[in-house]
Short mmCIF file of C-alpha atoms and ligand atoms in Angstrom, two decimals:
data_model
loop_
_atom_site.label_atom_id
_atom_site.label_comp_id
_atom_site.label_asym_id
_atom_site.label_seq_id
_atom_site.Cartn_x
_atom_site.Cartn_y
_atom_site.Cartn_z
CA MET A 1 -13.00 -91.91 204.35
CA LYS A 2 -12.57 -90.69 207.97
CA GLU A 3 -15.33 -93.71 209.28
CA LEU A 4 -13.55 -95.97 207.55
CA LEU A 5 -9.88 -95.46 209.05
CA GLN A 6 -11.50 -94.79 212.13
CA GLU A 7 -12.61 -98.05 211.78
CA LEU A 8 -9.20 -100.45 211.62
CA SER A 9 -6.17 -100.98 213.83
CA PRO A 10 -3.52 -98.33 213.67
CA GLY A 11 -1.45 -100.75 211.15
CA ASP A 12 -4.29 -101.75 208.89
CA ARG A 13 -4.86 -97.86 208.61
CA ASP A 14 -1.77 -96.55 208.41
CA TRP A 15 -1.10 -99.56 205.03
CA LEU A 16 -4.59 -97.66 203.60
CA LEU A 17 -3.91 -94.50 204.15
CA ALA A 18 0.05 -94.81 203.52
CA THR A 19 -1.70 -97.40 199.68
CA SER A 20 -3.59 -94.40 198.37
CA LEU A 21 -0.52 -92.06 198.57
CA ASP A 22 0.85 -90.85 195.26
CA PRO A 23 4.40 -92.17 195.47
CA LYS A 24 5.37 -89.59 192.93
CA ARG A 25 3.69 -86.40 194.84
CA ILE A 26 5.26 -86.25 197.91
CA PRO A 27 6.26 -83.69 198.93
CA SER A 28 10.52 -83.08 199.28
CA HIS A 29 10.19 -80.79 201.79
CA ILE A 30 7.69 -81.10 204.90
CA ALA A 31 8.20 -78.72 207.82
CA ILE A 32 6.67 -79.07 211.35
CA ILE A 33 6.04 -76.45 214.19
CA MET A 34 5.44 -79.13 216.60
CA ASP A 35 3.12 -77.05 218.87
CA GLY A 36 1.68 -77.79 222.28
CA ASN A 37 3.38 -79.32 224.63
CA GLY A 38 3.03 -77.78 227.26
CA ARG A 39 -1.17 -77.82 226.94
CA TRP A 40 -0.83 -81.13 226.59
CA ALA A 41 0.71 -80.76 230.26
CA ARG A 42 -1.92 -78.81 231.56
CA GLN A 43 -4.63 -81.78 230.37
CA ARG A 44 -2.63 -83.59 232.76
CA ASN A 45 -2.17 -81.90 235.45
CA PHE A 46 1.62 -82.11 235.14
CA PRO A 47 4.68 -80.46 234.40
CA ARG A 48 5.25 -78.79 231.15
CA ILE A 49 8.54 -80.42 230.92
CA MET A 50 6.16 -84.04 231.36
CA GLY A 51 4.94 -82.28 227.81
CA HIS A 52 8.38 -82.27 226.13
CA LYS A 53 9.57 -85.73 227.57
CA ALA A 54 6.24 -86.85 225.61
CA GLY A 55 6.49 -85.06 222.48
CA VAL A 56 10.54 -86.79 221.96
CA ASP A 57 8.66 -90.16 220.71
CA PRO A 58 6.32 -88.29 217.69
CA VAL A 59 9.69 -86.79 216.20
CA ARG A 60 10.93 -90.50 215.95
CA ALA A 61 7.85 -91.70 214.66
CA VAL A 62 7.81 -88.44 211.82
CA VAL A 63 11.53 -88.91 211.05
CA GLU A 64 11.28 -92.45 210.25
CA THR A 65 8.22 -92.23 208.09
CA CYS A 66 9.58 -89.41 206.24
CA ALA A 67 12.84 -90.90 205.38
CA ARG A 68 10.25 -94.85 203.79
CA LEU A 69 8.21 -92.37 202.11
CA ARG A 70 11.75 -90.98 201.12
CA VAL A 71 10.47 -87.21 202.09
CA GLU A 72 13.87 -84.68 200.69
CA VAL A 73 14.10 -82.42 203.87
CA LEU A 74 12.05 -82.64 206.57
CA THR A 75 12.17 -79.11 209.19
CA LEU A 76 11.48 -79.25 212.67
CA TYR A 77 11.11 -76.58 214.85
CA ALA A 78 12.79 -77.99 217.68
CA PHE A 79 13.53 -74.00 219.90
CA SER A 80 12.59 -70.46 218.01
CA ALA A 81 14.97 -67.69 219.44
CA GLU A 82 11.34 -66.70 221.30
CA ASN A 83 11.54 -69.50 224.49
CA TRP A 84 14.04 -67.58 226.19
CA LYS A 85 11.65 -65.90 226.83
CA ARG A 86 10.43 -69.32 229.60
CA PRO A 87 11.33 -69.80 232.91
CA ARG A 88 14.96 -70.94 233.55
CA HIS A 89 14.27 -74.22 233.88
CA GLU A 90 11.90 -75.41 231.43
CA ILE A 91 14.84 -74.29 229.05
CA GLU A 92 16.82 -76.33 230.62
CA GLY A 93 14.75 -79.38 230.50
CA LEU A 94 14.14 -78.44 226.82
CA TRP A 95 18.86 -78.61 226.61
CA ARG A 96 18.49 -82.16 228.72
CA LEU A 97 16.14 -83.17 226.66
CA LEU A 98 17.88 -82.13 223.21
CA ARG A 99 20.94 -84.60 224.62
CA PHE A 100 18.61 -87.61 225.29
CA TYR A 101 16.51 -87.58 221.95
CA LEU A 102 20.97 -87.54 220.58
CA LYS A 103 21.99 -90.18 221.97
CA ARG A 104 19.23 -92.21 222.08
CA GLU A 105 17.99 -91.43 218.09
CA LEU A 106 21.94 -90.81 216.47
CA PRO A 107 22.01 -95.71 215.60
CA ASN A 108 17.91 -94.68 214.46
CA LEU A 109 19.05 -91.66 212.14
CA MET A 110 22.40 -93.11 211.00
CA ARG A 111 20.25 -97.14 209.93
CA HIS A 112 18.29 -94.38 208.14
CA GLU A 113 21.18 -92.66 206.40
CA ILE A 114 20.37 -89.44 207.41
CA GLN A 115 22.07 -86.54 208.01
CA LEU A 116 20.62 -84.42 210.81
CA VAL A 117 21.95 -79.88 210.98
CA ALA A 118 21.11 -77.89 213.67
CA ILE A 119 20.19 -74.55 212.69
CA GLY A 120 20.34 -71.27 214.22
CA ARG A 121 21.99 -69.40 216.73
CA LEU A 122 23.57 -72.28 218.56
CA GLU A 123 26.49 -69.93 219.77
CA SER A 124 24.44 -69.15 222.35
CA LEU A 125 23.22 -72.18 223.68
CA PRO A 126 25.14 -74.45 226.25
CA SER A 127 28.88 -75.84 225.21
CA PRO A 128 27.33 -79.09 226.20
CA VAL A 129 24.59 -78.67 223.49
CA GLN A 130 27.03 -77.34 221.45
CA GLU A 131 29.21 -80.07 221.47
CA GLU A 132 27.20 -82.87 221.39
CA LEU A 133 25.07 -81.53 217.76
CA GLN A 134 28.64 -81.07 215.98
CA ALA A 135 29.69 -84.39 216.88
CA ALA A 136 25.77 -86.04 216.16
CA MET A 137 26.07 -83.62 212.89
CA ASP A 138 29.81 -84.67 211.92
CA GLU A 139 28.57 -88.51 212.38
CA THR A 140 25.98 -87.82 209.74
CA ALA A 141 27.43 -84.83 207.46
CA HIS A 142 28.21 -88.60 204.67
CA ASN A 143 24.64 -89.47 205.16
CA ARG A 144 23.04 -89.62 201.97
CA GLY A 145 19.75 -90.89 202.96
CA MET A 146 17.02 -87.25 204.54
CA ARG A 147 18.11 -83.88 205.58
CA LEU A 148 16.62 -82.70 208.54
CA ASN A 149 16.74 -79.49 210.17
CA LEU A 150 16.64 -79.03 213.68
CA ALA A 151 15.75 -75.87 213.97
CA ILE A 152 16.60 -74.96 217.49
CA ASN A 153 17.44 -71.10 218.77
CA TYR A 154 16.61 -69.44 215.47
CA GLY A 155 14.52 -67.31 214.37
CA GLY A 156 13.22 -66.04 210.35
CA ARG A 157 13.97 -62.82 210.52
CA THR A 158 16.34 -63.67 212.18
CA GLU A 159 18.00 -65.71 209.67
CA LEU A 160 17.02 -62.98 207.09
CA VAL A 161 19.07 -60.62 209.00
CA ASP A 162 22.50 -62.64 208.58
CA ALA A 163 21.72 -63.27 205.77
CA VAL A 164 21.94 -59.93 204.05
CA ASN A 165 24.62 -58.60 206.55
CA SER A 166 26.72 -62.19 205.49
CA ILE A 167 26.17 -60.79 201.74
CA LEU A 168 27.45 -57.60 202.64
CA ASP A 169 30.76 -58.65 204.85
CA ASN A 170 31.48 -60.51 201.45
CA ALA A 171 31.10 -57.89 199.02
CA ARG A 172 32.93 -55.38 201.48
CA LEU A 173 35.63 -58.28 201.52
CA GLU A 174 36.31 -58.21 197.64
CA GLY A 175 35.39 -54.42 197.16
CA ASN A 176 31.99 -54.31 195.19
CA LEU A 177 29.72 -53.33 197.76
CA HIS A 178 29.09 -49.98 195.47
CA SER A 179 27.17 -51.77 193.35
CA LEU A 180 26.03 -54.60 194.57
CA GLU A 181 22.76 -55.27 194.55
CA ILE A 182 21.31 -57.98 195.73
CA SER A 183 18.21 -60.74 194.63
CA GLU A 184 16.92 -63.81 195.54
CA GLU A 185 18.82 -65.49 194.71
CA ALA A 186 21.48 -64.41 196.68
CA ILE A 187 19.29 -64.55 199.88
CA GLY A 188 18.49 -67.74 199.42
CA THR A 189 21.88 -68.95 199.04
CA HIS A 190 23.04 -67.41 202.97
CA LEU A 191 19.88 -68.79 204.12
CA TYR A 192 20.77 -71.84 207.13
CA THR A 193 18.83 -73.57 203.98
CA ALA A 194 20.62 -73.50 200.76
CA GLY A 195 20.97 -75.23 198.35
CA LEU A 196 18.15 -77.43 199.89
CA LYS A 197 14.25 -76.76 198.20
CA ASP A 198 11.61 -74.37 200.37
CA PRO A 199 9.09 -76.98 201.65
CA ASP A 200 5.92 -77.70 200.01
CA LEU A 201 4.09 -78.57 203.73
CA LEU A 202 4.17 -76.93 206.20
CA ILE A 203 2.26 -78.84 209.21
CA ARG A 204 1.69 -77.14 212.28
CA THR A 205 0.48 -78.88 215.96
CA SER A 206 -2.35 -78.00 218.32
CA GLY A 207 -4.25 -76.00 215.98
CA GLU A 208 -2.68 -72.38 216.38
CA MET A 209 -2.78 -70.52 213.58
CA ARG A 210 0.30 -68.34 213.23
CA LEU A 211 4.25 -69.31 211.41
CA SER A 212 5.71 -68.42 214.89
CA ASN A 213 8.65 -66.74 212.90
CA PHE A 214 9.24 -70.12 211.37
CA LEU A 215 10.62 -69.88 207.91
CA LEU A 216 9.66 -66.49 206.84
CA TRP A 217 11.01 -66.25 204.29
CA GLN A 218 11.20 -70.34 202.73
CA ILE A 219 7.08 -71.07 203.59
CA ALA A 220 6.66 -68.14 201.17
CA TYR A 221 4.32 -70.94 199.29
CA ALA A 222 4.34 -74.06 200.48
CA GLU A 223 0.83 -75.56 201.44
CA LEU A 224 0.01 -75.78 205.37
CA TYR A 225 -2.24 -78.51 207.31
CA VAL A 226 -3.01 -77.29 210.72
CA THR A 227 -4.55 -79.51 212.74
CA GLU A 228 -6.03 -79.72 216.42
CA THR A 229 -3.53 -82.67 217.73
CA LEU A 230 -1.04 -81.57 221.28
CA TRP A 231 2.18 -82.65 219.00
CA PRO A 232 2.76 -85.29 222.13
CA ASP A 233 -0.41 -87.08 220.20
CA PHE A 234 0.39 -86.46 216.98
CA THR A 235 0.80 -89.45 215.31
CA ARG A 236 2.43 -91.17 211.14
CA THR A 237 -1.52 -92.05 211.03
CA GLU A 238 -1.73 -87.90 210.81
CA LEU A 239 1.22 -87.08 208.71
CA LEU A 240 0.21 -89.24 206.46
CA GLN A 241 -3.58 -87.66 206.46
CA ALA A 242 -1.91 -84.81 206.31
CA ILE A 243 0.56 -85.64 203.18
CA LEU A 244 -2.54 -87.16 201.89
CA ASP A 245 -4.07 -83.42 202.07
CA TYR A 246 -1.89 -82.01 200.36
CA GLN A 247 -1.73 -84.48 197.25
CA ASN A 248 -5.50 -83.28 196.64
CA ARG A 249 -4.96 -79.62 196.74
CA GLU A 250 -3.81 -77.68 193.31
CA ARG A 251 -0.55 -75.05 194.12
CA ARG A 252 -0.85 -72.29 191.39
CA PHE A 253 2.32 -70.40 192.21
CA GLY A 254 0.89 -67.27 191.40
CA GLY A 255 -0.82 -69.01 187.80
CA LEU A 256 -3.76 -70.33 186.91
CA THR A 257 -6.12 -73.55 188.16
CA ARG A 258 -5.27 -76.73 185.26
CA SER A 259 -9.18 -76.09 185.02
CA ALA A 260 -8.78 -72.87 184.62
CA PRO A 261 -10.76 -71.95 181.05
CA SER A 262 -8.25 -72.10 178.63
CA ALA A 263 -6.95 -68.63 176.74
CA MET A 264 -9.26 -69.76 173.85
CA ASP A 265 -12.63 -70.08 175.99
CA LEU A 266 -11.84 -66.71 177.50
CA SER A 267 -11.77 -65.35 174.34
CA SER A 268 -14.65 -66.80 172.69
CA LEU A 269 -16.54 -65.27 175.90
CA LEU A 270 -14.79 -61.63 175.75
CA LEU A 271 -16.30 -61.80 171.93
CA GLU A 272 -19.59 -60.42 173.85
CA GLU A 273 -19.99 -57.43 172.55
CA GLU A 274 -21.15 -55.25 175.68
CA VAL A 275 -17.66 -56.08 177.42
CA LEU A 276 -15.91 -55.49 174.49
CA GLU A 277 -17.20 -52.10 174.67
CA LEU A 278 -16.71 -52.45 178.87
CA PRO A 279 -13.74 -49.43 179.36
CA LEU A 280 -10.70 -50.96 180.79
CA ALA A 281 -10.37 -48.71 183.58
C1 LIG B 1 6.31 -76.61 221.61
O1 LIG B 1 5.23 -77.41 222.46
C2 LIG B 1 7.60 -76.79 221.91
C3 LIG B 1 8.69 -75.65 222.05
C4 LIG B 1 8.14 -74.45 221.97
C5 LIG B 1 9.49 -76.33 223.36
P1 LIG B 1 5.30 -75.64 223.78
O2 LIG B 1 5.58 -75.31 224.77
O3 LIG B 1 4.64 -74.37 223.61
O4 LIG B 1 2.63 -76.36 224.25
P2 LIG B 1 2.20 -75.06 224.51
O5 LIG B 1 1.78 -73.75 223.82
O6 LIG B 1 2.78 -74.02 225.91
O7 LIG B 1 0.47 -75.83 224.70
C1 LIG B 2 7.26 -72.28 217.89
O1 LIG B 2 6.01 -72.59 219.53
C2 LIG B 2 7.89 -72.90 218.87
C3 LIG B 2 8.08 -74.42 218.31
C4 LIG B 2 7.19 -75.50 218.17
C5 LIG B 2 9.50 -74.78 218.99
P1 LIG B 2 5.98 -71.33 220.25
O2 LIG B 2 4.71 -72.00 221.07
O3 LIG B 2 6.75 -70.81 220.47
O4 LIG B 2 4.24 -70.00 219.31
P2 LIG B 2 4.28 -68.70 220.61
O5 LIG B 2 4.77 -69.11 221.53
O6 LIG B 2 2.60 -69.91 220.83
O7 LIG B 2 3.67 -68.60 219.30
MG1 LIG B 3 3.52 -73.09 221.98
#
């Protein structure tokens, strides 16, 4: 398949990949750690911000492709709670790029009926960024197509801390703190992703084998796809390949594979006398 794909033009390649997908098993929620912008710039002796700038077009390609494939939720990691450790000029450049993206892409989001929601501690962002994000969220709030979560100043641990504090606040208000029991469902409904399905597929570009504090609760059973491709080089083709790869996985959620021997088959194995006589512990 790989060799055949290389011989095709990009358009034909995407067509072939898209038609190889099972439309009934498109992941409902895809999450992406868009990494490698700095390395992309370094390879070209460019300043890091040029890598971030080159990373804007793949965002458009991925958003559009997911919307067309009827993915329900796409969550993109744009700025982590830990990214404040970077030089001030890089961070300021990222805010400028975010404002540029919002301005340029809003008509596109509207055309595809995409609902934009920023998730993270937004109150720490510069006011103009907060205002423009809010305006984009308000404008797209009634769109009924794909939900696009932009994780900005997002940290999985802070999200969990916020969720637990909010459960505690509610209990204090309702006066039932003493009998409070926290369930998985209660935590889920206090996360930024409340009401959304958990990610089925988590993609990370640039080859790092780590989660970097992204959606720690929600990705419990996500399928992972890590590619060496740096984010600015990530294409629609590779997204389709990741989805095809996902469709070839067997998701077990702690259960058994469909091809595993059934209880009946196992019982016949266990009838072997020496097996039956084995001590249990
Ligand atoms: C990801 O690219 C974008 C952000 C974290 C904002 P990086 O800037 O982390 O790129 P590398 O990892 O240094 O190559
Ligand atoms: C994760 O990438 C954050 C985003 C992609 C926004 P980083 O580049 O910040 O992660 P580490 O530092 O390599 O773990
Ligand atoms: Mg990085």
